[in-house]
Tab-separated table of C-alpha atoms in Angstrom:
chain	number	residue	atom	x	y	z
C	1	UNK	CA	0.000	0.000	0.000
C	2	UNK	CA	1.425	3.291	-1.086
C	3	UNK	CA	-1.643	5.467	-0.420
C	4	UNK	CA	-1.578	7.054	3.000
C	5	UNK	CA	-3.565	9.799	4.604
C	6	UNK	CA	-1.651	13.112	4.369
C	7	UNK	CA	-1.643	13.731	8.114
C	8	UNK	CA	0.093	10.495	8.704
C	9	UNK	CA	3.023	11.365	6.512
C	10	UNK	CA	4.663	13.874	8.865
C	11	UNK	CA	5.012	12.200	12.173
C	12	UNK	CA	3.211	9.000	11.721
C	13	UNK	CA	0.672	10.056	14.390
C	14	UNK	CA	-2.967	10.597	13.432
C	15	UNK	CA	-4.683	13.951	14.087
C	16	UNK	CA	-3.785	17.638	14.223
C	17	UNK	CA	-1.031	19.234	16.187
C	18	UNK	CA	-1.810	21.690	18.973
C	19	UNK	CA	-0.576	24.621	16.828
C	20	UNK	CA	-2.919	23.698	13.997
C	21	UNK	CA	-5.908	23.479	16.312
C	22	UNK	CA	-5.015	26.810	17.980
C	23	UNK	CA	-4.609	28.593	14.652
C	24	UNK	CA	-7.923	27.194	13.389
C	25	UNK	CA	-9.827	28.229	16.514
C	26	UNK	CA	-8.253	31.697	16.433
C	27	UNK	CA	-9.405	32.200	12.835
C	28	UNK	CA	-12.874	30.948	13.732
C	29	UNK	CA	-13.041	33.286	16.732
C	30	UNK	CA	-12.086	36.260	14.544
C	31	UNK	CA	-14.802	35.337	12.085
C	32	UNK	CA	-17.420	35.095	14.816
C	33	UNK	CA	-16.357	38.447	16.284
C	34	UNK	CA	-16.738	40.183	12.917
C	35	UNK	CA	-20.124	38.606	12.267
C	36	UNK	CA	-21.344	39.750	15.697
C	37	UNK	CA	-19.946	43.232	15.150
C	38	UNK	CA	-21.902	43.470	11.894
C	39	UNK	CA	-25.052	42.251	13.634
C	40	UNK	CA	-24.728	44.799	16.449
C	41	UNK	CA	-24.177	47.633	14.004
C	42	UNK	CA	-27.253	46.608	12.049
C	43	UNK	CA	-29.292	46.527	15.252
C	44	UNK	CA	-27.996	49.953	16.206
C	45	UNK	CA	-29.006	51.382	12.838
C	46	UNK	CA	-32.408	49.751	13.121
C	47	UNK	CA	-32.890	51.208	16.577
C	48	UNK	CA	-31.972	54.682	15.402
C	49	UNK	CA	-34.422	54.390	12.531
C	50	UNK	CA	-37.210	53.257	14.864
C	51	UNK	CA	-36.601	56.117	17.281
C	52	UNK	CA	-36.415	58.546	14.387
C	53	UNK	CA	-39.790	57.347	13.096
C	54	UNK	CA	-41.412	57.592	16.507
C	55	UNK	CA	-40.223	61.148	17.086
C	56	UNK	CA	-40.040	62.754	13.656
C	57	UNK	CA	-43.748	63.483	13.446
C	58	UNK	CA	-43.708	65.196	16.826
C	59	UNK	CA	-40.762	67.300	15.614
C	60	UNK	CA	-42.601	68.260	12.429
C	61	UNK	CA	-45.554	69.461	14.463
C	62	UNK	CA	-43.369	71.444	16.858
C	63	UNK	CA	-41.570	73.098	13.959
C	64	UNK	CA	-44.895	73.880	12.304
C	65	UNK	CA	-46.206	75.571	15.462
C	66	UNK	CA	-43.068	77.672	15.855
C	67	UNK	CA	-43.119	78.592	12.168
C	68	UNK	CA	-46.785	79.523	12.326
C	69	UNK	CA	-46.335	81.721	15.360
C	70	UNK	CA	-43.232	83.426	13.987
C	71	UNK	CA	-44.711	84.096	10.581
C	72	UNK	CA	-47.945	85.509	12.005
C	73	UNK	CA	-46.792	87.505	15.013
C	74	UNK	CA	-43.015	87.682	14.684
C	75	UNK	CA	-42.464	86.385	18.214
C	76	UNK	CA	-42.261	82.872	19.554
C	77	UNK	CA	-44.106	82.707	22.861
C	78	UNK	CA	-43.967	78.957	23.424
C	79	UNK	CA	-41.564	77.204	25.746
C	80	UNK	CA	-37.930	76.864	24.788
C	81	UNK	CA	-37.401	73.431	26.249
C	82	UNK	CA	-39.291	70.606	27.866
C	83	UNK	CA	-39.764	66.912	28.191
C	84	UNK	CA	-42.281	64.426	26.958
C	85	UNK	CA	-42.844	60.712	27.182
C	86	UNK	CA	-42.497	58.614	24.056
C	87	UNK	CA	-42.757	54.830	24.387
C	88	UNK	CA	-42.108	55.120	28.142
C	89	UNK	CA	-38.912	56.946	27.385
C	90	UNK	CA	-38.208	60.451	28.589
C	91	UNK	CA	-37.361	62.695	25.663
C	92	UNK	CA	-35.820	66.109	26.289
C	93	UNK	CA	-36.221	68.809	23.682
C	94	UNK	CA	-34.850	72.280	23.132
C	95	UNK	CA	-36.131	74.824	20.690
C	96	UNK	CA	-34.181	77.941	19.817
C	97	UNK	CA	-35.320	80.574	17.377
C	98	UNK	CA	-34.039	83.976	16.476
C	99	UNK	CA	-33.625	86.435	13.619
C	100	UNK	CA	-31.659	85.130	10.693
C	101	UNK	CA	-29.002	87.463	9.356
C	102	UNK	CA	-29.839	91.091	8.567
C	103	UNK	CA	-33.059	90.281	6.786
C	104	UNK	CA	-35.972	91.713	8.804
C	105	UNK	CA	-38.770	89.255	9.403
C	106	UNK	CA	-36.679	86.187	8.649
C	107	UNK	CA	-36.206	83.727	11.504
C	108	UNK	CA	-34.395	80.482	11.944
C	109	UNK	CA	-35.675	77.694	14.172
C	110	UNK	CA	-33.566	74.900	15.621
C	111	UNK	CA	-35.123	71.965	17.377
C	112	UNK	CA	-33.013	69.368	19.172
C	113	UNK	CA	-34.163	66.161	20.810
C	114	UNK	CA	-32.155	63.981	23.171
C	115	UNK	CA	-33.008	60.724	24.842
C	116	UNK	CA	-30.920	58.058	26.543
C	117	UNK	CA	-30.391	54.744	24.874
C	118	UNK	CA	-28.237	52.288	26.762
C	119	UNK	CA	-25.354	54.272	28.183
C	120	UNK	CA	-25.288	56.976	25.516
C	121	UNK	CA	-27.624	59.694	24.307
C	122	UNK	CA	-29.293	59.771	20.926
C	123	UNK	CA	-29.754	63.187	19.353
C	124	UNK	CA	-32.153	64.231	16.645
C	125	UNK	CA	-32.185	67.754	15.290
C	126	UNK	CA	-34.183	69.684	12.779
C	127	UNK	CA	-33.998	73.246	11.479
C	128	UNK	CA	-36.374	75.464	9.580
C	129	UNK	CA	-36.845	79.082	8.489
C	130	UNK	CA	-39.874	81.255	9.039
C	131	UNK	CA	-40.788	84.463	7.255
C	132	UNK	CA	-43.161	86.843	8.975
C	133	UNK	CA	-46.055	88.007	6.850
C	134	UNK	CA	-48.408	90.908	7.438
C	135	UNK	CA	-52.133	90.352	7.163
C	136	UNK	CA	-54.478	93.138	6.257
L	1	UNK	CA	-11.499	-6.867	21.545
L	2	UNK	CA	-12.735	-4.423	24.184
L	3	UNK	CA	-14.399	-1.241	23.139
L	4	UNK	CA	-14.821	0.320	26.525
L	5	UNK	CA	-11.747	1.868	27.962
L	6	UNK	CA	-10.230	-0.276	30.616
L	7	UNK	CA	-10.512	1.428	33.955
L	8	UNK	CA	-7.857	1.821	36.539
L	9	UNK	CA	-8.663	-1.537	37.955
L	10	UNK	CA	-9.047	-3.174	34.625
L	11	UNK	CA	-12.889	-3.016	34.822
L	12	UNK	CA	-14.882	-1.616	31.864
L	13	UNK	CA	-16.994	1.605	32.142
L	14	UNK	CA	-16.566	5.222	33.157
L	15	UNK	CA	-15.633	6.491	36.549
L	16	UNK	CA	-17.962	8.812	38.441
L	17	UNK	CA	-15.597	11.761	37.900
L	18	UNK	CA	-15.583	11.217	34.144
L	19	UNK	CA	-19.371	11.087	34.054
L	20	UNK	CA	-19.680	14.247	36.152
L	21	UNK	CA	-17.283	16.135	33.919
L	22	UNK	CA	-19.083	14.972	30.759
L	23	UNK	CA	-22.479	15.905	32.160
L	24	UNK	CA	-21.295	19.377	33.139
L	25	UNK	CA	-19.682	19.962	29.737
L	26	UNK	CA	-22.863	18.865	27.941
L	27	UNK	CA	-24.956	21.154	30.159
L	28	UNK	CA	-22.648	24.093	29.588
L	29	UNK	CA	-22.561	23.677	25.805
L	30	UNK	CA	-26.318	23.236	25.513
L	31	UNK	CA	-26.846	26.360	27.631
L	32	UNK	CA	-24.575	28.328	25.314
L	33	UNK	CA	-26.365	27.025	22.203
L	34	UNK	CA	-29.765	27.749	23.713
L	35	UNK	CA	-28.905	31.296	24.702
L	36	UNK	CA	-27.493	32.042	21.236
L	37	UNK	CA	-30.614	30.668	19.600
L	38	UNK	CA	-32.911	32.553	21.961
L	39	UNK	CA	-31.046	35.782	21.282
L	40	UNK	CA	-31.347	35.220	17.561
L	41	UNK	CA	-35.078	34.588	17.810
L	42	UNK	CA	-35.544	37.753	19.897
L	43	UNK	CA	-33.628	39.854	17.384
L	44	UNK	CA	-35.541	38.343	14.497
L	45	UNK	CA	-38.876	39.085	16.218
L	46	UNK	CA	-37.893	42.659	16.905
L	47	UNK	CA	-36.715	43.264	13.352
L	48	UNK	CA	-39.787	41.740	11.749
L	49	UNK	CA	-42.358	43.383	14.046
L	50	UNK	CA	-44.293	46.075	12.252
L	51	UNK	CA	-43.899	49.654	13.438
L	52	UNK	CA	-47.216	51.496	13.071
L	53	UNK	CA	-45.380	54.819	12.834
L	54	UNK	CA	-43.816	53.597	9.609
L	55	UNK	CA	-47.220	53.324	7.916
L	56	UNK	CA	-48.265	56.693	9.312
L	57	UNK	CA	-45.084	58.371	8.118
L	58	UNK	CA	-45.669	57.049	4.592
L	59	UNK	CA	-49.315	58.051	4.662
L	60	UNK	CA	-48.564	61.566	5.953
L	61	UNK	CA	-46.035	62.004	3.206
L	62	UNK	CA	-48.600	61.262	0.506
L	63	UNK	CA	-51.345	63.175	2.295
L	64	UNK	CA	-49.135	66.245	2.642
L	65	UNK	CA	-48.124	66.117	-0.996
L	66	UNK	CA	-51.750	65.955	-2.152
L	67	UNK	CA	-52.872	68.722	0.169
L	68	UNK	CA	-50.004	71.038	-0.773
L	69	UNK	CA	-50.935	70.497	-4.428
L	70	UNK	CA	-54.492	71.694	-3.885
L	71	UNK	CA	-55.652	74.619	-5.972
L	72	UNK	CA	-58.435	77.150	-6.227
L	73	UNK	CA	-60.487	75.439	-8.856
L	74	UNK	CA	-64.122	76.443	-9.362
L	75	UNK	CA	-65.537	73.071	-10.567
L	76	UNK	CA	-64.304	71.287	-7.425
L	77	UNK	CA	-64.688	72.967	-4.080
L	78	UNK	CA	-62.781	72.324	-0.888
L	79	UNK	CA	-65.082	70.723	1.641
L	80	UNK	CA	-64.215	69.439	5.065
L	81	UNK	CA	-65.902	68.069	8.152
L	82	UNK	CA	-64.584	66.197	11.175
L	83	UNK	CA	-64.281	62.876	9.395
L	84	UNK	CA	-64.448	63.753	5.735
L	85	UNK	CA	-62.284	65.840	3.474
L	86	UNK	CA	-62.763	66.635	-0.211
L	87	UNK	CA	-60.400	68.766	-2.200
L	88	UNK	CA	-59.170	69.388	-5.726
L	89	UNK	CA	-55.604	68.327	-6.281
L	90	UNK	CA	-53.110	66.795	-8.600
L	91	UNK	CA	-54.186	63.163	-8.590
L	92	UNK	CA	-51.997	60.253	-9.515
L	93	UNK	CA	-53.937	57.776	-11.637
L	94	UNK	CA	-52.918	54.197	-12.212
L	95	UNK	CA	-49.710	52.407	-11.491
L	96	UNK	CA	-47.921	54.222	-14.296
L	97	UNK	CA	-48.152	57.388	-12.222
L	98	UNK	CA	-49.860	59.862	-14.507
L	99	UNK	CA	-50.641	63.102	-12.668
L	100	UNK	CA	-53.794	64.964	-13.625
L	101	UNK	CA	-56.080	67.471	-11.915
L	102	UNK	CA	-58.919	65.780	-10.078
L	103	UNK	CA	-60.576	65.411	-6.755
L	104	UNK	CA	-59.509	63.503	-3.679
L	105	UNK	CA	-61.895	62.359	-0.972
L	106	UNK	CA	-60.886	61.046	2.427
L	107	UNK	CA	-63.597	59.528	4.585
L	108	UNK	CA	-63.308	57.756	7.909
L	109	UNK	CA	-65.225	54.526	8.388
L	110	UNK	CA	-65.631	53.914	12.155
L	111	UNK	CA	-66.903	50.332	11.655
L	112	UNK	CA	-63.794	49.228	9.830
L	113	UNK	CA	-61.516	51.630	11.656
L	114	UNK	CA	-60.141	52.610	8.285
L	115	UNK	CA	-59.554	55.842	6.453
L	116	UNK	CA	-60.868	55.413	2.943
L	117	UNK	CA	-59.744	57.304	-0.065
L	118	UNK	CA	-61.241	58.040	-3.465
L	119	UNK	CA	-59.367	59.415	-6.422
L	120	UNK	CA	-61.669	60.981	-8.974
L	121	UNK	CA	-60.975	62.611	-12.301
L	122	UNK	CA	-62.871	65.713	-13.385
L	123	UNK	CA	-65.722	63.899	-15.163
L	124	UNK	CA	-66.258	61.532	-12.240
L	125	UNK	CA	-66.364	64.372	-9.772
L	126	UNK	CA	-68.911	66.195	-11.996
L	127	UNK	CA	-71.212	63.202	-12.295
L	128	UNK	CA	-70.795	62.233	-8.645
L	129	UNK	CA	-69.591	58.725	-9.454
L	130	UNK	CA	-67.444	57.772	-6.537
L	131	UNK	CA	-66.541	54.197	-7.401
L	132	UNK	CA	-64.773	51.834	-5.071
L	133	UNK	CA	-62.592	53.303	-2.332
L	134	UNK	CA	-59.104	52.249	-1.428
L	135	UNK	CA	-57.925	51.847	2.128
L	136	UNK	CA	-55.456	54.596	2.909
L	137	UNK	CA	-54.967	53.683	6.558
L	138	UNK	CA	-56.263	50.976	8.832
L	139	UNK	CA	-56.235	50.374	12.565
L	140	UNK	CA	-57.426	53.920	13.272
L	141	UNK	CA	-59.535	54.226	16.427
L	142	UNK	CA	-60.601	57.823	16.021
L	143	UNK	CA	-59.877	60.599	13.602
L	144	UNK	CA	-60.456	64.311	13.316
L	145	UNK	CA	-59.752	66.808	10.547
L	146	UNK	CA	-59.355	70.403	11.661
L	147	UNK	CA	-59.122	73.576	9.582
L	148	UNK	CA	-57.018	76.643	10.252
L	149	UNK	CA	-58.230	79.987	8.973
L	150	UNK	CA	-57.942	83.717	9.410
L	151	UNK	CA	-61.063	85.347	10.728
L	152	UNK	CA	-61.258	88.795	9.132
L	153	UNK	CA	-63.768	90.166	11.632
L	154	UNK	CA	-61.914	89.313	14.815
L	155	UNK	CA	-58.500	89.458	13.054
L	156	UNK	CA	-57.485	86.192	14.633
L	157	UNK	CA	-56.263	82.832	13.431
L	158	UNK	CA	-58.674	80.111	14.465
L	159	UNK	CA	-59.211	76.381	14.215
L	160	UNK	CA	-62.525	74.982	13.049
L	161	UNK	CA	-63.986	71.487	12.879
L	162	UNK	CA	-65.839	72.161	9.648
L	163	UNK	CA	-64.911	73.774	6.420
L	164	UNK	CA	-67.899	74.472	4.223
L	165	UNK	CA	-66.030	77.105	2.249
L	166	UNK	CA	-65.181	77.001	-1.407
L	167	UNK	CA	-61.568	78.051	-1.068
L	168	UNK	CA	-59.032	76.047	0.900
L	169	UNK	CA	-58.179	76.955	4.517
L	170	UNK	CA	-54.667	78.029	5.568
L	171	UNK	CA	-53.829	74.618	6.942
L	172	UNK	CA	-55.377	71.253	7.667
L	173	UNK	CA	-54.544	69.218	10.730
L	174	UNK	CA	-55.226	65.515	10.901
L	175	UNK	CA	-55.339	64.082	14.406
L	176	UNK	CA	-55.649	60.349	14.825
L	177	UNK	CA	-55.678	57.803	17.563
L	178	UNK	CA	-54.330	54.308	17.070
L	179	UNK	CA	-53.208	51.329	19.096
L	180	UNK	CA	-49.562	50.470	18.735
L	181	UNK	CA	-47.246	48.427	20.960
L	182	UNK	CA	-50.269	47.579	23.081
L	183	UNK	CA	-50.905	51.189	24.040
L	184	UNK	CA	-53.007	53.971	22.604
L	185	UNK	CA	-51.147	56.707	20.823
L	186	UNK	CA	-52.185	59.992	19.330
L	187	UNK	CA	-50.465	61.349	16.285
L	188	UNK	CA	-51.094	64.605	14.436
L	189	UNK	CA	-49.967	66.090	11.182
L	190	UNK	CA	-50.443	69.672	10.053
L	191	UNK	CA	-50.132	70.612	6.414
L	192	UNK	CA	-49.978	74.229	5.310
L	193	UNK	CA	-51.685	75.031	2.045
L	194	UNK	CA	-49.634	77.399	-0.103
L	195	UNK	CA	-52.447	78.753	-2.317
L	196	UNK	CA	-54.674	79.685	0.632
L	197	UNK	CA	-54.971	83.116	2.135
């Protein structure tokens, strides 16, 4: 018999050496780590998207109110910051508006939302302009 | 020929220590496999669960586009009540996406909990043929259209629940109540109408 299994040719012992097994498990571990990393990033992106969806409509409405008030009276009388509950999560918001440049009657509005997620904060922000109009 | 490993004393079989070690290794590995699987199932459930806000965001996008495209058009008047809204707009007909002037009707059906929508071309809106509606939104528990206008007598901006007027109001707000994630939520969308005022 000339045919022999290739592993037998080196030492005559069957099986893998310790080095071979260690190298193989190290490569496998690296692969698993990268796959998990990809999965966690995907989940993070999904989470951000979900939170964005749940809060974006509220932001649109807030911006609309500020725009409406600024364009009709030229002053924003609403609150500048506050908190509300969305999905049992406390969301803090800040709204800043002021004149934009030298143009009279042009205002800029900045709305910023922050809420904790895990051990870090997620921020969402939105900006808009408002032009005051006179009604006869 | 003996298949079982000969023990220390030359007897076949496993020792108690060997069995204990094997049992603990099996338990440990199956725990690890189970927790990985359970995690995967949880993630899969979360990712495939529907988010009601997603449907609302899409609907509001279309609704806002139609309402912003409304025009002062004498054959079709702007009519609104708490649960019904009719207005002239640029209507998209067919799957090919041909835009043409027409009339859009939104009507809330409390029995089905659905917001129904009709898209009519000019001749249909003249003859009053409404045809079959399409379901624009479902799972709506309550709904209210409100109309924003400038009152010339009191010189104030006011909200009204009805809009019998011919011309469009300054803005339309749609407030709706739905059940999502096992709890009731309220969502509102305000659309300003550029041609009004």
